[in-house]
């Protein structure tokens, strides 16, 4: 069964590639950012609490995220087909939680895939995206904060998964289709 963790900085193209790969593998694409944005839109209790952190480019506290992931991974489609996790885990505590949760439910992931894109390209890509999407966290200040948060809290996961020997790196600074091709070769 295919179970993948997608790593990579904001703007690396994680979401787009995860979505394409999930469709071609026929498995759920689980994006914590998408789930949170849906909650914000509906102004659920979780959405209202998460919104302030998201708008500042900070991580939403683990206390709000971990339950959400436990519930999502326990749903039928994820149990039966596998998944691609996009945007989770985002720090070492979340990665440790995921390992415990998967042990508890008798699952494991195949790979953690890092999509690498140079820092200066990330800002340019995110500013470009800001023109076509309407995300409150795509202003230049918040983009820069999200990149710092990535470096401080998420980048240590590369080491975490490297040590488990499941990390693979793909150059994300290429044409979309070329990146997809490399990802498919890695997964299949
Ligand atoms: P994304 O769409 O993955 O870039 O996520 C957008 C925002 O949602 C992030 O900047 C965080 O504020 C929040 N977020 C998404 N996933 C997580 C997570 N696993 N842990 C904490 N915050 C998250």
PDB file of C-alpha atoms and ligand atoms in Angstrom:
ATOM      1  CA  UNK A   1       0.000   0.000   0.000  1.00  0.00           C
ATOM      2  CA  UNK A   2       1.226   3.482  -0.831  1.00  0.00           C
ATOM      3  CA  UNK A   3       1.690   5.822   2.109  1.00  0.00           C
ATOM      4  CA  UNK A   4       3.823   8.859   1.505  1.00  0.00           C
ATOM      5  CA  UNK A   5       4.883  11.943   3.428  1.00  0.00           C
ATOM      6  CA  UNK A   6       5.526  15.046   1.341  1.00  0.00           C
ATOM      7  CA  UNK A   7       8.057  17.491   2.732  1.00  0.00           C
ATOM      8  CA  UNK A   8       9.234  20.762   1.225  1.00  0.00           C
ATOM      9  CA  UNK A   9       9.096  24.454   1.954  1.00  0.00           C
ATOM     10  CA  UNK A  10       6.043  26.617   1.254  1.00  0.00           C
ATOM     11  CA  UNK A  11       6.023  27.292  -2.481  1.00  0.00           C
ATOM     12  CA  UNK A  12       7.963  24.140  -3.403  1.00  0.00           C
ATOM     13  CA  UNK A  13       4.950  22.796  -5.287  1.00  0.00           C
ATOM     14  CA  UNK A  14       4.127  20.148  -2.691  1.00  0.00           C
ATOM     15  CA  UNK A  15       0.377  20.606  -2.863  1.00  0.00           C
ATOM     16  CA  UNK A  16       0.191  20.514  -6.646  1.00  0.00           C
ATOM     17  CA  UNK A  17       2.443  17.500  -6.989  1.00  0.00           C
ATOM     18  CA  UNK A  18       0.810  15.638  -4.098  1.00  0.00           C
ATOM     19  CA  UNK A  19      -2.570  16.142  -5.729  1.00  0.00           C
ATOM     20  CA  UNK A  20      -1.382  14.844  -9.117  1.00  0.00           C
ATOM     21  CA  UNK A  21       0.389  11.862  -7.606  1.00  0.00           C
ATOM     22  CA  UNK A  22      -2.553  10.987  -5.358  1.00  0.00           C
ATOM     23  CA  UNK A  23      -4.868  10.989  -8.373  1.00  0.00           C
ATOM     24  CA  UNK A  24      -2.539   8.810 -10.434  1.00  0.00           C
ATOM     25  CA  UNK A  25      -2.077   6.363  -7.530  1.00  0.00           C
ATOM     26  CA  UNK A  26      -5.799   6.453  -6.684  1.00  0.00           C
ATOM     27  CA  UNK A  27      -5.212   7.357  -3.052  1.00  0.00           C
ATOM     28  CA  UNK A  28      -6.402  10.212  -0.820  1.00  0.00           C
ATOM     29  CA  UNK A  29      -4.421  13.447  -0.791  1.00  0.00           C
ATOM     30  CA  UNK A  30      -4.495  14.626   2.813  1.00  0.00           C
ATOM     31  CA  UNK A  31      -3.478  18.263   3.152  1.00  0.00           C
ATOM     32  CA  UNK A  32      -3.712  19.700   6.660  1.00  0.00           C
ATOM     33  CA  UNK A  33      -3.608  23.196   5.115  1.00  0.00           C
ATOM     34  CA  UNK A  34      -6.670  22.377   2.964  1.00  0.00           C
ATOM     35  CA  UNK A  35      -8.523  20.869   5.927  1.00  0.00           C
ATOM     36  CA  UNK A  36      -7.750  23.939   8.037  1.00  0.00           C
ATOM     37  CA  UNK A  37      -8.791  26.375   5.281  1.00  0.00           C
ATOM     38  CA  UNK A  38     -12.115  24.523   4.960  1.00  0.00           C
ATOM     39  CA  UNK A  39     -12.609  24.840   8.726  1.00  0.00           C
ATOM     40  CA  UNK A  40     -11.808  28.547   8.581  1.00  0.00           C
ATOM     41  CA  UNK A  41     -14.291  29.020   5.746  1.00  0.00           C
ATOM     42  CA  UNK A  42     -17.020  27.296   7.749  1.00  0.00           C
ATOM     43  CA  UNK A  43     -15.971  29.192  10.874  1.00  0.00           C
ATOM     44  CA  UNK A  44     -16.012  26.039  12.990  1.00  0.00           C
ATOM     45  CA  UNK A  45     -14.529  26.260  16.470  1.00  0.00           C
ATOM     46  CA  UNK A  46     -11.280  24.755  15.146  1.00  0.00           C
ATOM     47  CA  UNK A  47     -11.294  27.130  12.185  1.00  0.00           C
ATOM     48  CA  UNK A  48     -11.748  30.186  14.368  1.00  0.00           C
ATOM     49  CA  UNK A  49      -8.868  29.130  16.627  1.00  0.00           C
ATOM     50  CA  UNK A  50      -6.564  28.192  13.727  1.00  0.00           C
ATOM     51  CA  UNK A  51      -7.202  31.314  11.640  1.00  0.00           C
ATOM     52  CA  UNK A  52      -5.121  33.739  13.699  1.00  0.00           C
ATOM     53  CA  UNK A  53      -2.039  31.505  13.503  1.00  0.00           C
ATOM     54  CA  UNK A  54      -2.446  30.848   9.782  1.00  0.00           C
ATOM     55  CA  UNK A  55      -2.819  34.514   8.928  1.00  0.00           C
ATOM     56  CA  UNK A  56       0.450  35.280  10.701  1.00  0.00           C
ATOM     57  CA  UNK A  57       2.322  32.419   9.022  1.00  0.00           C
ATOM     58  CA  UNK A  58       2.759  30.571  12.324  1.00  0.00           C
ATOM     59  CA  UNK A  59       2.073  26.901  12.836  1.00  0.00           C
ATOM     60  CA  UNK A  60      -1.312  26.074  14.325  1.00  0.00           C
ATOM     61  CA  UNK A  61      -0.689  24.532  17.805  1.00  0.00           C
ATOM     62  CA  UNK A  62      -0.220  20.761  17.821  1.00  0.00           C
ATOM     63  CA  UNK A  63      -3.132  20.395  20.225  1.00  0.00           C
ATOM     64  CA  UNK A  64      -5.462  21.432  17.387  1.00  0.00           C
ATOM     65  CA  UNK A  65      -3.715  19.457  14.642  1.00  0.00           C
ATOM     66  CA  UNK A  66      -3.074  16.038  16.139  1.00  0.00           C
ATOM     67  CA  UNK A  67      -6.675  15.073  16.717  1.00  0.00           C
ATOM     68  CA  UNK A  68      -7.569  16.260  13.251  1.00  0.00           C
ATOM     69  CA  UNK A  69      -4.965  13.933  11.711  1.00  0.00           C
ATOM     70  CA  UNK A  70      -5.964  11.006  13.903  1.00  0.00           C
ATOM     71  CA  UNK A  71      -9.567  11.370  12.739  1.00  0.00           C
ATOM     72  CA  UNK A  72      -8.607  11.753   9.068  1.00  0.00           C
ATOM     73  CA  UNK A  73      -6.259   8.738   9.002  1.00  0.00           C
ATOM     74  CA  UNK A  74      -8.950   6.620  10.623  1.00  0.00           C
ATOM     75  CA  UNK A  75     -11.421   7.271   7.836  1.00  0.00           C
ATOM     76  CA  UNK A  76     -12.299   4.411   5.534  1.00  0.00           C
ATOM     77  CA  UNK A  77     -10.638   5.662   2.352  1.00  0.00           C
ATOM     78  CA  UNK A  78      -7.322   6.203   4.125  1.00  0.00           C
ATOM     79  CA  UNK A  79      -7.435   2.815   5.845  1.00  0.00           C
ATOM     80  CA  UNK A  80      -8.290   1.005   2.621  1.00  0.00           C
ATOM     81  CA  UNK A  81      -6.224   2.826   0.017  1.00  0.00           C
ATOM     82  CA  UNK A  82      -3.302   4.565   1.749  1.00  0.00           C
ATOM     83  CA  UNK A  83      -2.490   8.280   1.518  1.00  0.00           C
ATOM     84  CA  UNK A  84      -0.210  11.126   0.654  1.00  0.00           C
ATOM     85  CA  UNK A  85       0.309  13.467   3.582  1.00  0.00           C
ATOM     86  CA  UNK A  86       0.913  17.051   2.493  1.00  0.00           C
ATOM     87  CA  UNK A  87       1.785  19.641   5.139  1.00  0.00           C
ATOM     88  CA  UNK A  88       1.895  17.171   8.009  1.00  0.00           C
ATOM     89  CA  UNK A  89       4.084  16.550   9.932  1.00  0.00           C
ATOM     90  CA  UNK A  90       5.394  20.102  10.279  1.00  0.00           C
ATOM     91  CA  UNK A  91       7.646  19.660  13.315  1.00  0.00           C
ATOM     92  CA  UNK A  92       9.403  16.864  15.182  1.00  0.00           C
ATOM     93  CA  UNK A  93       6.636  16.486  17.797  1.00  0.00           C
ATOM     94  CA  UNK A  94       4.111  15.912  14.992  1.00  0.00           C
ATOM     95  CA  UNK A  95       6.438  13.376  13.336  1.00  0.00           C
ATOM     96  CA  UNK A  96       6.778  11.490  16.621  1.00  0.00           C
ATOM     97  CA  UNK A  97       3.016  11.583  17.089  1.00  0.00           C
ATOM     98  CA  UNK A  98       2.530  10.179  13.576  1.00  0.00           C
ATOM     99  CA  UNK A  99       4.948   7.331  14.260  1.00  0.00           C
ATOM    100  CA  UNK A 100       3.096   6.443  17.461  1.00  0.00           C
ATOM    101  CA  UNK A 101      -0.304   6.681  15.784  1.00  0.00           C
ATOM    102  CA  UNK A 102       0.752   4.458  12.899  1.00  0.00           C
ATOM    103  CA  UNK A 103       2.233   1.861  15.244  1.00  0.00           C
ATOM    104  CA  UNK A 104      -1.037   1.911  17.154  1.00  0.00           C
ATOM    105  CA  UNK A 105      -3.098   1.252  14.006  1.00  0.00           C
ATOM    106  CA  UNK A 106      -0.598  -1.154  12.448  1.00  0.00           C
ATOM    107  CA  UNK A 107       0.475   1.012   9.517  1.00  0.00           C
ATOM    108  CA  UNK A 108       3.691   2.517   8.218  1.00  0.00           C
ATOM    109  CA  UNK A 109       4.807   4.917   5.501  1.00  0.00           C
ATOM    110  CA  UNK A 110       6.913   3.953   2.506  1.00  0.00           C
ATOM    111  CA  UNK A 111       8.825   7.176   1.979  1.00  0.00           C
ATOM    112  CA  UNK A 112       9.205  10.788   3.010  1.00  0.00           C
ATOM    113  CA  UNK A 113       9.812  12.853  -0.122  1.00  0.00           C
ATOM    114  CA  UNK A 114      11.462  16.258  -0.003  1.00  0.00           C
ATOM    115  CA  UNK A 115      10.778  18.613  -2.888  1.00  0.00           C
ATOM    116  CA  UNK A 116      13.782  20.912  -3.018  1.00  0.00           C
ATOM    117  CA  UNK A 117      13.557  24.461  -4.379  1.00  0.00           C
ATOM    118  CA  UNK A 118      16.090  27.270  -3.689  1.00  0.00           C
ATOM    119  CA  UNK A 119      14.926  29.875  -1.179  1.00  0.00           C
ATOM    120  CA  UNK A 120      14.872  32.842  -3.594  1.00  0.00           C
ATOM    121  CA  UNK A 121      12.699  30.871  -6.013  1.00  0.00           C
ATOM    122  CA  UNK A 122      10.237  30.072  -3.200  1.00  0.00           C
ATOM    123  CA  UNK A 123       9.463  33.726  -2.498  1.00  0.00           C
ATOM    124  CA  UNK A 124       9.021  34.439  -6.220  1.00  0.00           C
ATOM    125  CA  UNK A 125       6.717  31.450  -6.647  1.00  0.00           C
ATOM    126  CA  UNK A 126       4.589  32.355  -3.627  1.00  0.00           C
ATOM    127  CA  UNK A 127       4.229  35.964  -4.742  1.00  0.00           C
ATOM    128  CA  UNK A 128       3.199  34.686  -8.173  1.00  0.00           C
ATOM    129  CA  UNK A 129       0.615  32.409  -6.565  1.00  0.00           C
ATOM    130  CA  UNK A 130      -0.689  35.329  -4.535  1.00  0.00           C
ATOM    131  CA  UNK A 131      -1.810  36.981  -7.763  1.00  0.00           C
ATOM    132  CA  UNK A 132      -4.074  34.086  -8.768  1.00  0.00           C
ATOM    133  CA  UNK A 133      -5.248  32.805  -5.396  1.00  0.00           C
ATOM    134  CA  UNK A 134      -6.709  34.698  -2.564  1.00  0.00           C
ATOM    135  CA  UNK A 135      -4.935  33.409   0.501  1.00  0.00           C
ATOM    136  CA  UNK A 136      -4.536  35.835   3.394  1.00  0.00           C
ATOM    137  CA  UNK A 137      -1.155  34.220   4.188  1.00  0.00           C
ATOM    138  CA  UNK A 138       0.338  35.006   0.774  1.00  0.00           C
ATOM    139  CA  UNK A 139       1.410  38.591   1.512  1.00  0.00           C
ATOM    140  CA  UNK A 140       5.164  39.211   1.357  1.00  0.00           C
ATOM    141  CA  UNK A 141       5.642  39.612   5.127  1.00  0.00           C
ATOM    142  CA  UNK A 142       3.711  36.465   5.939  1.00  0.00           C
ATOM    143  CA  UNK A 143       5.481  34.525   3.163  1.00  0.00           C
ATOM    144  CA  UNK A 144       8.842  35.436   4.709  1.00  0.00           C
ATOM    145  CA  UNK A 145       7.614  34.405   8.142  1.00  0.00           C
ATOM    146  CA  UNK A 146       6.374  31.055   6.787  1.00  0.00           C
ATOM    147  CA  UNK A 147       9.808  30.396   5.296  1.00  0.00           C
ATOM    148  CA  UNK A 148      11.511  31.147   8.635  1.00  0.00           C
ATOM    149  CA  UNK A 149       9.040  28.869  10.425  1.00  0.00           C
ATOM    150  CA  UNK A 150       9.818  26.185   7.843  1.00  0.00           C
ATOM    151  CA  UNK A 151      13.583  26.498   8.443  1.00  0.00           C
ATOM    152  CA  UNK A 152      13.237  26.463  12.210  1.00  0.00           C
ATOM    153  CA  UNK A 153      10.525  23.886  12.754  1.00  0.00           C
ATOM    154  CA  UNK A 154       9.999  21.784   9.639  1.00  0.00           C
ATOM    155  CA  UNK A 155      13.463  21.440   8.068  1.00  0.00           C
ATOM    156  CA  UNK A 156      14.694  19.328  11.044  1.00  0.00           C
ATOM    157  CA  UNK A 157      12.355  16.623   9.744  1.00  0.00           C
ATOM    158  CA  UNK A 158      14.761  15.988   6.871  1.00  0.00           C
ATOM    159  CA  UNK A 159      17.213  14.681   9.419  1.00  0.00           C
ATOM    160  CA  UNK A 160      14.494  12.803  11.267  1.00  0.00           C
ATOM    161  CA  UNK A 161      13.493  10.826   8.174  1.00  0.00           C
ATOM    162  CA  UNK A 162      17.056  10.529   6.883  1.00  0.00           C
ATOM    163  CA  UNK A 163      17.934   8.690  10.081  1.00  0.00           C
ATOM    164  CA  UNK A 164      15.055   6.278   9.454  1.00  0.00           C
ATOM    165  CA  UNK A 165      16.398   5.798   5.930  1.00  0.00           C
ATOM    166  CA  UNK A 166      13.098   6.703   4.272  1.00  0.00           C
ATOM    167  CA  UNK A 167      14.020  10.157   2.950  1.00  0.00           C
ATOM    168  CA  UNK A 168      14.187  10.751  -0.804  1.00  0.00           C
ATOM    169  CA  UNK A 169      14.901  14.123  -2.391  1.00  0.00           C
ATOM    170  CA  UNK A 170      13.510  15.359  -5.664  1.00  0.00           C
ATOM    171  CA  UNK A 171      14.593  18.570  -7.393  1.00  0.00           C
ATOM    172  CA  UNK A 172      11.432  20.656  -7.437  1.00  0.00           C
ATOM    173  CA  UNK A 173      12.912  23.534  -9.410  1.00  0.00           C
ATOM    174  CA  UNK A 174      11.943  22.169 -12.814  1.00  0.00           C
ATOM    175  CA  UNK A 175       8.947  22.043 -15.111  1.00  0.00           C
ATOM    176  CA  UNK A 176       5.862  20.735 -13.348  1.00  0.00           C
ATOM    177  CA  UNK A 177       5.556  17.646 -15.601  1.00  0.00           C
ATOM    178  CA  UNK A 178       9.211  16.787 -15.169  1.00  0.00           C
ATOM    179  CA  UNK A 179       8.889  16.875 -11.381  1.00  0.00           C
ATOM    180  CA  UNK A 180       5.778  14.682 -11.586  1.00  0.00           C
ATOM    181  CA  UNK A 181       7.687  12.216 -13.764  1.00  0.00           C
ATOM    182  CA  UNK A 182      10.478  11.916 -11.202  1.00  0.00           C
ATOM    183  CA  UNK A 183       8.016  11.476  -8.368  1.00  0.00           C
ATOM    184  CA  UNK A 184       6.167   8.735 -10.224  1.00  0.00           C
ATOM    185  CA  UNK A 185       9.426   6.936 -10.943  1.00  0.00           C
ATOM    186  CA  UNK A 186      10.276   7.061  -7.252  1.00  0.00           C
ATOM    187  CA  UNK A 187       6.936   5.771  -6.089  1.00  0.00           C
ATOM    188  CA  UNK A 188       6.204   3.077  -8.660  1.00  0.00           C
TER     189      UNK A 188
HETATM  190  P1  LIG B   1      -0.131  24.897   3.900  1.00  0.00           P
HETATM  191  O1  LIG B   1      -1.311  24.963   2.999  1.00  0.00           O
HETATM  192  O2  LIG B   1       0.351  23.487   4.130  1.00  0.00           O
HETATM  193  O3  LIG B   1       0.984  25.812   3.473  1.00  0.00           O
HETATM  194  O4  LIG B   1      -0.606  25.414   5.340  1.00  0.00           O
HETATM  195  C1  LIG B   1      -1.087  26.723   5.532  1.00  0.00           C
HETATM  196  C2  LIG B   1      -1.041  27.076   7.006  1.00  0.00           C
HETATM  197  O5  LIG B   1      -1.841  26.166   7.745  1.00  0.00           O
HETATM  198  C3  LIG B   1       0.334  26.991   7.644  1.00  0.00           C
HETATM  199  O6  LIG B   1       1.091  28.170   7.453  1.00  0.00           O
HETATM  200  C4  LIG B   1      -0.021  26.750   9.098  1.00  0.00           C
HETATM  201  O7  LIG B   1      -0.462  27.945   9.715  1.00  0.00           O
HETATM  202  C5  LIG B   1      -1.223  25.845   8.988  1.00  0.00           C
HETATM  203  N1  LIG B   1      -0.847  24.420   8.988  1.00  0.00           N
HETATM  204  C6  LIG B   1      -0.999  23.524   7.977  1.00  0.00           C
HETATM  205  N2  LIG B   1      -0.572  22.304   8.334  1.00  0.00           N
HETATM  206  C7  LIG B   1      -0.122  22.428   9.617  1.00  0.00           C
HETATM  207  C8  LIG B   1       0.447  21.535  10.550  1.00  0.00           C
HETATM  208  N3  LIG B   1       0.681  20.237  10.240  1.00  0.00           N
HETATM  209  N4  LIG B   1       0.767  22.020  11.773  1.00  0.00           N
HETATM  210  C9  LIG B   1       0.555  23.300  12.109  1.00  0.00           C
HETATM  211  N5  LIG B   1       0.031  24.192  11.273  1.00  0.00           N
HETATM  212  C10 LIG B   1      -0.316  23.774  10.026  1.00  0.00           C
END
